[in-house]
Amino acid sequence: MEPIGVLQGRKILLGVTGGIAAYKICTLASHLTQAGAEVDVVMTEAATRFVAPLTFQALTGRPVYTDLWSTPGPGLPTHIAHVGLAHSADLVVIAPATANTLAKLTHGLADNLLTTLALAATCPMLAVPAMDAGMWSNPATQANVETLRARGVHFAGPTRGRMASGLEGEGRMIEPEEILGHIRLILGRNGPLAGRRVVVTAGPTREFLDPVRFLSNPSSGCQGFALAQAALDRGARVTLIAGPTHLPTPVGVERVDVVSAQEMHDAVLEAVAEADVLLMAAAVADYRPEKTAPQKIKKGERDLTLHLTRTPDVLAAVAEQRTETGHPRVVVGFAAESQDLIENARAKMEAKGMDLIVANDVTAPDAGFGVETNQVVILDPQGGAQELPLMSKSAVAEAVLDRVVDLLSTATSSRRPAQKTTETQRAQRSPK
Ligand code: CTP
């Protein structure tokens, strides 16, 4: 787990209660710590029967608190000595949250260190329930959840699945990665993009020849999904328009799945109508078969020639729409090049009226399609070139979003007169 900007130096009070899902919270504590958060774990007595406090202590590198009455040396009992933990926390996360602890929180009981600190805390709280399906669906629990929600407590899960009893049902805790997404969402919501709408495209498109064959490219969607997450981390409302990928949806995005370039075009034009930012990371196919056969094409003795026709250029269409609506205010494109990186990327930025272009040489080792890392240059129309070293796609996304925040905060960033129609006309006139 690499550092995550929105978690840097944030204080998280992680309350662990007594359920078998507590073992998964070890992974969460580890992820949060590695990502840069300061994690103070408070466990109920029941939780310590499932996982040893030492495990959390080793993972977070910090003391773990369990006992309301123990005195940490001469002086005050633990709950008084540590009430400061509750006051200084940026977020209280209770995971797993048992039915018993939810009931106590609802009624303001303070009968152990965790419930005492939770009652004293003034920061946001996230509860991650885990319990037997019958306990979850019980009207008592549901009423408690409703009351807590009404007081502003955030809930994540539970989900359906196999539970400790071996039965299937709703009550299973969501996975640590997903909990992490909820934590990022809460901690990021007042970030520099709060109130902004960001549209991100990701992944390849598929252009079908017949019902079982298509033209596509090896884009994994990783860079686009990382951009969506980085925008969420800064508080934006994010629509992620994704071609076919196997990536999990970042918690908090509105995801629109598309297949072809035409579908991507339609979805993007609709989504950007009121958006502030478009981050166009998708690897959109430039050509599609002129005809899609309704049935599987059978092989014959002779060679097969395919006639390809142009797909719509999404960015060019956005540029045209933008001249009328003023949305999106900031457009960022990507250039995947195998030669003359800077010149080709600058030409694309000009032609498609972008405010930034992220250029990467797809032939460079460890950069581009299908790998976790990327090496890019961010170019701007004023002639600037920000060369970034080889880094993770998440780190590239952070750098791009920082530039977007800067662009939105400078009034002059908004509309540049674009040579937008040029590209559209070029596209209509002749295939490239
Ligand atoms: N793009 C688009 N619509 C297309 C093709 C590409 O909006 N039909 C976008 C991509 O998402 C990217 C930018 O245009 O942000 C540049 O894409 P790229 O494939 O590098 O360039 P093309 O314009 O397609 O030019 P070429 O394939 O000739 O390099």
Coordinates of C-alpha atoms and ligand atoms in Angstrom, one line a residue:
M1 CA 0.0 0.0 0.0
E2 CA 1.5 3.3 -1.1
P3 CA 0.9 6.7 0.6
I4 CA -2.6 8.2 -0.1
G5 CA -2.8 12.0 0.0
V6 CA -6.2 12.2 1.7
L7 CA -5.0 10.0 4.5
Q8 CA -1.7 11.8 5.2
G9 CA -1.4 12.6 8.9
R10 CA -5.2 12.0 9.5
K11 CA -6.1 10.7 12.9
I12 CA -8.4 7.7 12.8
L13 CA -9.8 6.2 15.9
L14 CA -10.5 2.6 14.9
G15 CA -12.9 0.9 17.3
V16 CA -13.0 -2.9 17.0
T17 CA -15.9 -4.8 18.6
G18 CA -16.4 -8.5 19.1
G19 CA -17.1 -10.3 15.9
I20 CA -15.2 -12.8 13.8
A21 CA -14.8 -10.1 11.1
A22 CA -12.4 -8.4 13.5
Y23 CA -9.6 -10.4 11.8
K24 CA -10.2 -8.5 8.6
I25 CA -9.8 -5.2 10.4
C26 CA -6.1 -6.1 10.9
T27 CA -5.8 -5.6 7.1
L28 CA -7.6 -2.3 7.3
A29 CA -5.4 -1.1 10.1
S30 CA -2.3 -2.1 8.2
H31 CA -3.5 -0.4 4.9
L32 CA -4.5 2.8 6.8
T33 CA -1.1 3.0 8.5
Q34 CA 0.9 2.3 5.4
A35 CA -1.1 4.9 3.5
G36 CA -0.1 7.5 6.0
A37 CA -2.9 7.7 8.6
E38 CA -2.3 7.7 12.4
V39 CA -4.4 4.8 13.6
D40 CA -5.4 4.5 17.3
V41 CA -7.1 1.2 17.9
V42 CA -9.6 0.8 20.7
M43 CA -10.9 -2.7 21.3
T44 CA -13.8 -4.0 23.3
E45 CA -13.2 -6.9 25.6
A46 CA -15.1 -9.2 23.3
A47 CA -12.9 -8.1 20.3
T48 CA -9.8 -9.1 22.2
R49 CA -11.2 -12.7 22.2
F50 CA -11.0 -12.7 18.4
V51 CA -7.8 -10.8 17.8
A52 CA -4.9 -10.0 20.2
P53 CA -4.3 -6.3 20.9
L54 CA -0.6 -7.0 20.1
T55 CA -1.6 -7.7 16.5
F56 CA -3.0 -4.2 16.1
Q57 CA -0.1 -2.7 18.0
A58 CA 2.4 -4.3 15.7
L59 CA 0.4 -3.2 12.6
T60 CA -0.1 0.4 13.6
G61 CA 3.1 0.9 15.6
R62 CA 1.0 2.5 18.3
P63 CA -0.5 1.4 21.7
V64 CA -3.8 -0.3 21.6
Y65 CA -6.5 0.6 24.2
T66 CA -8.8 -1.9 25.7
D67 CA -9.6 -1.2 29.3
L68 CA -11.8 1.6 30.7
W69 CA -10.3 1.4 34.2
S70 CA -6.7 0.6 33.9
T71 CA -4.3 3.4 34.9
P72 CA -1.5 4.0 32.4
G73 CA 0.9 4.8 35.3
P74 CA 0.2 6.9 38.3
G75 CA -2.6 9.3 37.6
L76 CA -5.8 9.2 35.6
P77 CA -7.8 6.1 34.6
T78 CA -7.6 5.3 30.9
H79 CA -10.9 6.8 29.8
I80 CA -10.0 10.2 31.2
A81 CA -6.4 10.0 30.0
H82 CA -7.5 9.0 26.5
V83 CA -10.6 11.1 26.0
G84 CA -8.2 13.4 24.0
L85 CA -8.1 10.6 21.4
A86 CA -11.7 11.1 20.8
H87 CA -11.3 14.9 20.6
S88 CA -8.4 14.9 18.3
A89 CA -9.7 12.2 15.9
D90 CA -10.6 13.2 12.3
L91 CA -12.8 10.1 12.0
V92 CA -14.1 7.4 14.3
V93 CA -14.5 4.1 12.5
I94 CA -16.2 1.2 14.3
A95 CA -15.5 -2.0 12.5
P96 CA -16.8 -4.5 12.9
A97 CA -19.7 -2.9 14.6
T98 CA -21.8 -5.5 16.4
A99 CA -25.5 -5.2 17.0
N100 CA -24.7 -4.8 20.7
T101 CA -22.4 -1.8 20.1
L102 CA -24.8 -0.2 17.7
A103 CA -27.5 -0.5 20.3
K104 CA -25.2 1.1 22.9
L105 CA -24.3 3.9 20.5
T106 CA -27.9 4.6 19.8
H107 CA -28.7 5.0 23.5
G108 CA -25.5 6.9 24.4
L109 CA -24.2 4.1 26.7
A110 CA -20.6 4.5 27.8
D111 CA -19.9 1.2 29.5
N112 CA -16.5 0.5 27.9
L113 CA -13.6 2.5 26.6
L114 CA -14.8 2.4 23.0
T115 CA -18.4 3.5 23.7
T116 CA -17.1 6.2 26.1
L117 CA -14.7 7.6 23.4
A118 CA -17.4 7.3 20.7
L119 CA -19.8 9.3 22.9
A120 CA -17.1 12.0 23.5
A121 CA -16.1 12.3 19.9
T122 CA -17.3 15.2 17.8
C123 CA -15.8 14.1 14.5
P124 CA -17.6 12.1 11.8
M125 CA -18.3 8.4 12.6
L126 CA -18.4 5.5 10.2
A127 CA -20.0 2.2 11.4
V128 CA -19.3 -1.0 9.5
P129 CA -21.8 -3.6 10.7
A130 CA -21.1 -7.3 10.9
M131 CA -23.6 -9.7 12.4
D132 CA -25.9 -12.6 11.8
A133 CA -28.6 -11.9 9.2
G134 CA -31.3 -12.3 11.8
M135 CA -29.7 -9.8 14.1
W136 CA -29.3 -7.3 11.3
S137 CA -32.8 -7.6 10.0
N138 CA -34.3 -7.5 13.5
P139 CA -36.5 -4.3 13.9
A140 CA -34.5 -3.4 17.0
T141 CA -31.2 -3.2 15.0
Q142 CA -32.9 -1.5 12.1
A143 CA -34.4 1.1 14.3
N144 CA -31.0 1.7 15.9
V145 CA -29.4 2.1 12.5
E146 CA -32.1 4.5 11.4
T147 CA -31.6 6.6 14.6
L148 CA -27.8 6.7 14.1
R149 CA -28.1 7.6 10.5
A150 CA -30.4 10.4 11.3
R151 CA -27.8 11.7 13.7
G152 CA -25.3 11.7 10.9
V153 CA -23.5 8.4 11.5
H154 CA -22.2 7.0 8.2
F155 CA -22.8 3.3 7.5
A156 CA -20.9 1.0 5.1
G157 CA -22.5 -2.4 4.5
P158 CA -23.3 -5.0 5.5
T159 CA -23.6 -7.1 2.4
R160 CA -25.1 -10.5 1.5
G161 CA -22.9 -13.5 1.7
R162 CA -21.6 -16.4 3.8
M163 CA -21.6 -15.7 7.5
A164 CA -19.8 -17.2 10.4
S165 CA -22.7 -19.6 11.1
G166 CA -22.3 -21.0 7.6
L167 CA -25.6 -19.5 6.5
E168 CA -26.1 -17.1 3.6
G169 CA -27.7 -13.7 4.3
E170 CA -27.3 -10.0 4.8
G171 CA -25.0 -9.2 7.7
R172 CA -21.6 -9.9 6.3
M173 CA -19.0 -7.1 6.7
I174 CA -17.8 -5.5 3.6
E175 CA -14.2 -6.1 2.6
P176 CA -11.3 -3.9 4.0
E177 CA -10.6 -2.3 0.6
E178 CA -14.2 -1.1 0.4
I179 CA -14.1 0.2 4.0
L180 CA -11.0 2.1 2.9
G181 CA -13.0 3.7 0.1
H182 CA -15.7 4.8 2.5
I183 CA -13.0 6.3 4.8
R184 CA -11.5 8.2 1.9
L185 CA -14.9 9.5 0.8
I186 CA -15.7 10.9 4.3
L187 CA -12.2 12.4 4.8
G188 CA -12.1 13.9 1.3
R189 CA -15.6 15.4 1.1
N190 CA -14.5 19.0 2.1
G191 CA -11.5 18.9 -0.3
P192 CA -10.6 21.4 -2.9
L193 CA -13.0 19.9 -5.4
A194 CA -16.0 19.8 -3.1
G195 CA -19.1 20.9 -5.0
R196 CA -17.4 20.2 -8.4
R197 CA -18.6 17.6 -10.9
V198 CA -15.9 15.6 -12.6
V199 CA -16.4 13.2 -15.4
V200 CA -13.7 10.5 -16.0
T201 CA -13.4 8.0 -18.8
A202 CA -11.4 4.8 -18.5
G203 CA -10.6 1.6 -20.2
P204 CA -10.9 0.5 -23.9
T205 CA -13.8 0.4 -26.2
R206 CA -14.9 -2.7 -28.2
E207 CA -16.0 -2.5 -31.8
F208 CA -17.8 -5.7 -32.7
L209 CA -17.4 -7.5 -36.0
D210 CA -20.0 -10.0 -35.1
P211 CA -21.6 -11.2 -31.9
V212 CA -18.4 -12.9 -30.7
R213 CA -15.5 -10.8 -32.1
F214 CA -14.3 -7.3 -31.6
L215 CA -11.5 -4.8 -32.3
S216 CA -10.1 -3.3 -29.1
N217 CA -6.8 -2.5 -27.3
P218 CA -5.1 -3.7 -24.1
S219 CA -6.1 -0.7 -21.9
S220 CA -6.8 -2.0 -18.4
G221 CA -8.6 1.1 -17.2
C222 CA -6.2 1.5 -14.2
Q223 CA -5.2 5.1 -15.0
G224 CA -8.8 6.3 -15.4
F225 CA -9.9 4.5 -12.2
A226 CA -7.0 6.1 -10.3
L227 CA -8.1 9.5 -11.6
A228 CA -11.6 8.9 -10.5
Q229 CA -10.4 8.0 -7.0
A230 CA -8.1 11.0 -6.8
A231 CA -11.0 13.3 -7.8
L232 CA -13.2 11.6 -5.1
D233 CA -10.3 12.1 -2.5
R234 CA -10.6 15.9 -3.3
G235 CA -14.3 15.9 -2.6
A236 CA -15.6 15.9 -6.2
R237 CA -18.8 14.3 -7.4
V238 CA -17.5 11.8 -9.9
T239 CA -19.1 10.1 -12.9
L240 CA -16.8 7.3 -14.2
I241 CA -17.6 6.2 -17.8
A242 CA -15.9 2.9 -18.2
G243 CA -15.3 0.6 -21.1
P244 CA -15.0 -3.1 -20.4
T245 CA -12.6 -3.7 -17.4
H246 CA -12.5 -6.0 -14.4
L247 CA -11.7 -3.2 -12.0
P248 CA -13.8 -2.6 -8.8
T249 CA -15.8 0.6 -8.8
P250 CA -14.2 3.2 -6.5
V251 CA -16.6 3.8 -3.5
G252 CA -18.7 6.9 -4.2
V253 CA -18.5 7.2 -8.0
E254 CA -21.5 7.0 -10.3
R255 CA -20.4 4.4 -12.8
V256 CA -21.7 4.2 -16.4
D257 CA -20.6 1.2 -18.3
V258 CA -20.2 1.4 -22.1
V259 CA -18.8 -0.9 -24.7
S260 CA -18.3 1.0 -28.0
A261 CA -16.8 4.3 -29.0
Q262 CA -20.3 5.5 -30.0
E263 CA -21.7 4.6 -26.6
M264 CA -18.8 6.4 -24.9
H265 CA -19.4 9.4 -27.0
D266 CA -23.1 9.6 -26.1
A267 CA -22.5 9.0 -22.4
V268 CA -19.7 11.6 -22.2
L269 CA -21.7 14.3 -24.0
E270 CA -24.6 13.8 -21.6
A271 CA -22.4 13.7 -18.5
V272 CA -20.3 16.8 -19.3
A273 CA -23.3 19.0 -19.9
E274 CA -23.1 20.3 -16.4
A275 CA -19.6 19.1 -15.4
D276 CA -16.7 21.2 -14.3
V277 CA -14.0 18.8 -15.5
L278 CA -13.5 16.0 -18.0
L279 CA -10.6 13.7 -17.7
M280 CA -10.5 11.7 -20.9
A281 CA -8.3 8.7 -20.1
A282 CA -10.2 6.1 -22.1
A283 CA -8.4 4.4 -25.0
V284 CA -11.2 5.0 -27.5
A285 CA -11.1 3.0 -30.7
D286 CA -10.7 5.2 -33.7
Y287 CA -12.2 2.8 -36.2
R288 CA -15.0 0.2 -36.1
P289 CA -16.1 -2.4 -38.7
E290 CA -18.4 -0.7 -41.2
K291 CA -20.9 -3.5 -40.6
T292 CA -21.5 -5.7 -37.6
A293 CA -22.6 -9.1 -38.8
P294 CA -25.8 -10.2 -36.9
Q295 CA -24.5 -13.8 -36.8
K296 CA -21.0 -15.3 -36.2
I297 CA -18.9 -14.9 -39.3
K298 CA -18.1 -18.3 -40.7
K299 CA -14.6 -18.9 -42.0
G300 CA -14.2 -19.4 -45.8
E301 CA -11.5 -20.5 -48.1
R302 CA -10.5 -17.0 -49.1
D303 CA -8.9 -14.2 -47.1
L304 CA -11.2 -11.8 -45.3
T305 CA -11.0 -8.1 -45.8
L306 CA -12.6 -5.8 -43.2
H307 CA -13.7 -2.4 -44.1
L308 CA -13.3 0.0 -41.2
T309 CA -15.0 3.3 -40.7
R310 CA -14.2 6.2 -38.3
T311 CA -15.8 6.3 -34.8
P312 CA -16.7 9.7 -33.4
D313 CA -13.9 11.6 -31.7
V314 CA -15.3 12.2 -28.3
L315 CA -13.0 15.0 -27.3
A316 CA -13.6 16.9 -30.5
A317 CA -17.4 16.6 -29.9
V318 CA -17.0 17.8 -26.3
A319 CA -15.0 20.8 -27.5
E320 CA -17.8 21.7 -29.9
Q321 CA -20.5 21.4 -27.2
R322 CA -18.3 23.4 -24.8
T323 CA -18.3 26.4 -27.0
E324 CA -22.1 26.6 -26.5
T325 CA -22.5 25.5 -22.9
G326 CA -19.2 26.5 -21.3
H327 CA -19.0 23.0 -19.7
P328 CA -16.8 21.4 -18.9
R329 CA -14.5 24.2 -17.7
V330 CA -11.4 22.1 -17.7
V331 CA -10.7 19.3 -20.3
V332 CA -7.7 17.0 -19.8
G333 CA -6.8 14.5 -22.5
F334 CA -4.3 11.7 -22.7
A335 CA -1.9 10.9 -25.5
A336 CA -0.6 7.4 -25.9
E337 CA 2.3 7.7 -28.4
S338 CA 5.0 5.4 -29.7
Q339 CA 7.1 8.1 -31.3
D340 CA 7.6 11.9 -31.2
L341 CA 5.8 12.1 -27.8
I342 CA 5.9 15.8 -27.1
E343 CA 5.2 17.0 -30.7
N344 CA 2.3 14.6 -31.2
A345 CA 0.8 15.3 -27.8
R346 CA 1.0 19.1 -28.3
A347 CA -0.7 18.7 -31.7
K348 CA -3.5 16.7 -30.1
M349 CA -4.0 19.3 -27.3
E350 CA -4.2 22.1 -29.9
A351 CA -6.6 20.2 -32.2
K352 CA -9.0 19.0 -29.5
G353 CA -9.0 22.2 -27.4
M354 CA -7.6 20.6 -24.2
D355 CA -6.4 22.5 -21.2
L356 CA -3.8 19.9 -20.3
I357 CA -2.6 16.7 -22.0
V358 CA -1.0 13.8 -20.2
A359 CA 1.5 12.3 -22.7
N360 CA 3.0 8.9 -22.3
D361 CA 5.3 6.8 -24.4
V362 CA 3.5 3.5 -24.5
T363 CA 6.7 1.7 -25.7
A364 CA 8.7 2.8 -22.6
P365 CA 9.4 0.0 -20.1
D366 CA 6.9 -0.1 -17.2
A367 CA 4.7 2.6 -18.7
G368 CA 1.4 2.6 -20.5
F369 CA -0.9 -0.3 -21.1
G370 CA -1.4 -3.2 -18.7
V371 CA 1.2 -2.2 -16.1
E372 CA 0.8 -0.6 -12.6
T373 CA 3.1 2.2 -13.3
N374 CA 3.3 5.1 -15.8
Q375 CA 5.8 7.7 -16.9
V376 CA 4.2 10.8 -18.2
V377 CA 4.7 14.5 -19.2
I378 CA 1.9 16.9 -18.5
L379 CA 1.8 19.6 -21.2
D380 CA -0.2 22.8 -21.1
P381 CA -1.1 25.2 -23.9
Q382 CA 1.3 27.9 -22.4
G383 CA 4.2 25.7 -23.3
G384 CA 4.8 24.2 -19.9
A385 CA 6.0 20.6 -19.6
Q386 CA 5.9 18.9 -16.2
E387 CA 8.0 15.7 -16.5
L388 CA 7.1 13.1 -13.9
P389 CA 9.4 10.2 -13.0
L390 CA 8.2 6.6 -13.3
M391 CA 5.5 6.3 -10.7
S392 CA 2.3 4.4 -9.8
K393 CA -0.8 5.3 -11.8
S394 CA -2.3 6.5 -8.5
A395 CA 0.6 9.0 -8.1
V396 CA 0.1 10.1 -11.7
A397 CA -3.5 10.7 -10.9
E398 CA -2.7 12.7 -7.8
A399 CA -0.4 14.9 -9.9
V400 CA -3.0 15.4 -12.6
L401 CA -5.7 16.3 -10.1
D402 CA -3.4 18.8 -8.4
R403 CA -3.1 20.6 -11.8
V404 CA -6.8 20.5 -12.3
V405 CA -7.4 22.1 -8.9
D406 CA -5.0 24.9 -9.9
L407 CA -6.7 25.4 -13.2
L408 CA -10.2 25.6 -11.6
S409 CA -8.9 28.1 -9.0
T410 CA -7.6 30.5 -11.7
A411 CA -10.4 32.4 -13.3
T412 CA -8.6 32.4 -16.7
S413 CA -8.6 28.7 -16.8
S414 CA -12.0 28.3 -18.1
R415 CA -12.8 28.5 -21.8
R416 CA -10.0 28.7 -24.3
P417 CA -11.2 29.5 -27.8
A418 CA -10.7 26.1 -29.4
Q419 CA -9.8 24.9 -32.8
K420 CA -12.4 22.3 -32.0
T421 CA -14.3 22.3 -35.2
T422 CA -11.0 21.7 -37.0
E423 CA -10.7 18.3 -35.6
T424 CA -14.3 17.4 -36.1
Q425 CA -14.1 18.6 -39.7
R426 CA -10.9 16.7 -40.2
A427 CA -12.6 13.6 -38.8
Q428 CA -15.6 14.1 -41.1
R429 CA -13.5 14.8 -44.1
S430 CA -11.2 11.9 -44.1
P431 CA -10.1 8.9 -42.1
K432 CA -6.7 9.4 -40.5
Ligands
CTP1 N1 -10.0 10.2 -28.0 C1 -11.4 10.6 -28.1 N2 -12.1 10.0 -29.1 C2 -11.5 9.1 -29.9 C3 -10.2 8.8 -29.8 C4 -9.5 9.4 -28.8 O1 -11.9 11.4 -27.3 N3 -12.3 8.5 -30.9 C5 -9.3 10.9 -26.9 C6 -8.5 10.0 -26.0 O2 -9.3 9.6 -24.9 C7 -7.4 10.8 -25.5 C8 -7.1 11.7 -26.7 O3 -8.3 11.7 -27.5 O4 -7.7 11.6 -24.4 C9 -6.0 11.3 -27.5 O5 -6.1 9.9 -27.9 P1 -5.1 9.1 -28.8 O6 -5.6 7.8 -29.0 O7 -3.7 9.3 -28.2 O8 -5.1 10.0 -30.1 P2 -6.0 10.1 -31.3 O9 -6.6 11.4 -31.3 O10 -6.9 8.9 -31.4 O11 -4.9 10.1 -32.4 P3 -3.9 8.9 -33.0 O12 -4.7 7.6 -32.7 O13 -3.8 9.2 -34.4 O14 -2.6 9.0 -32.3

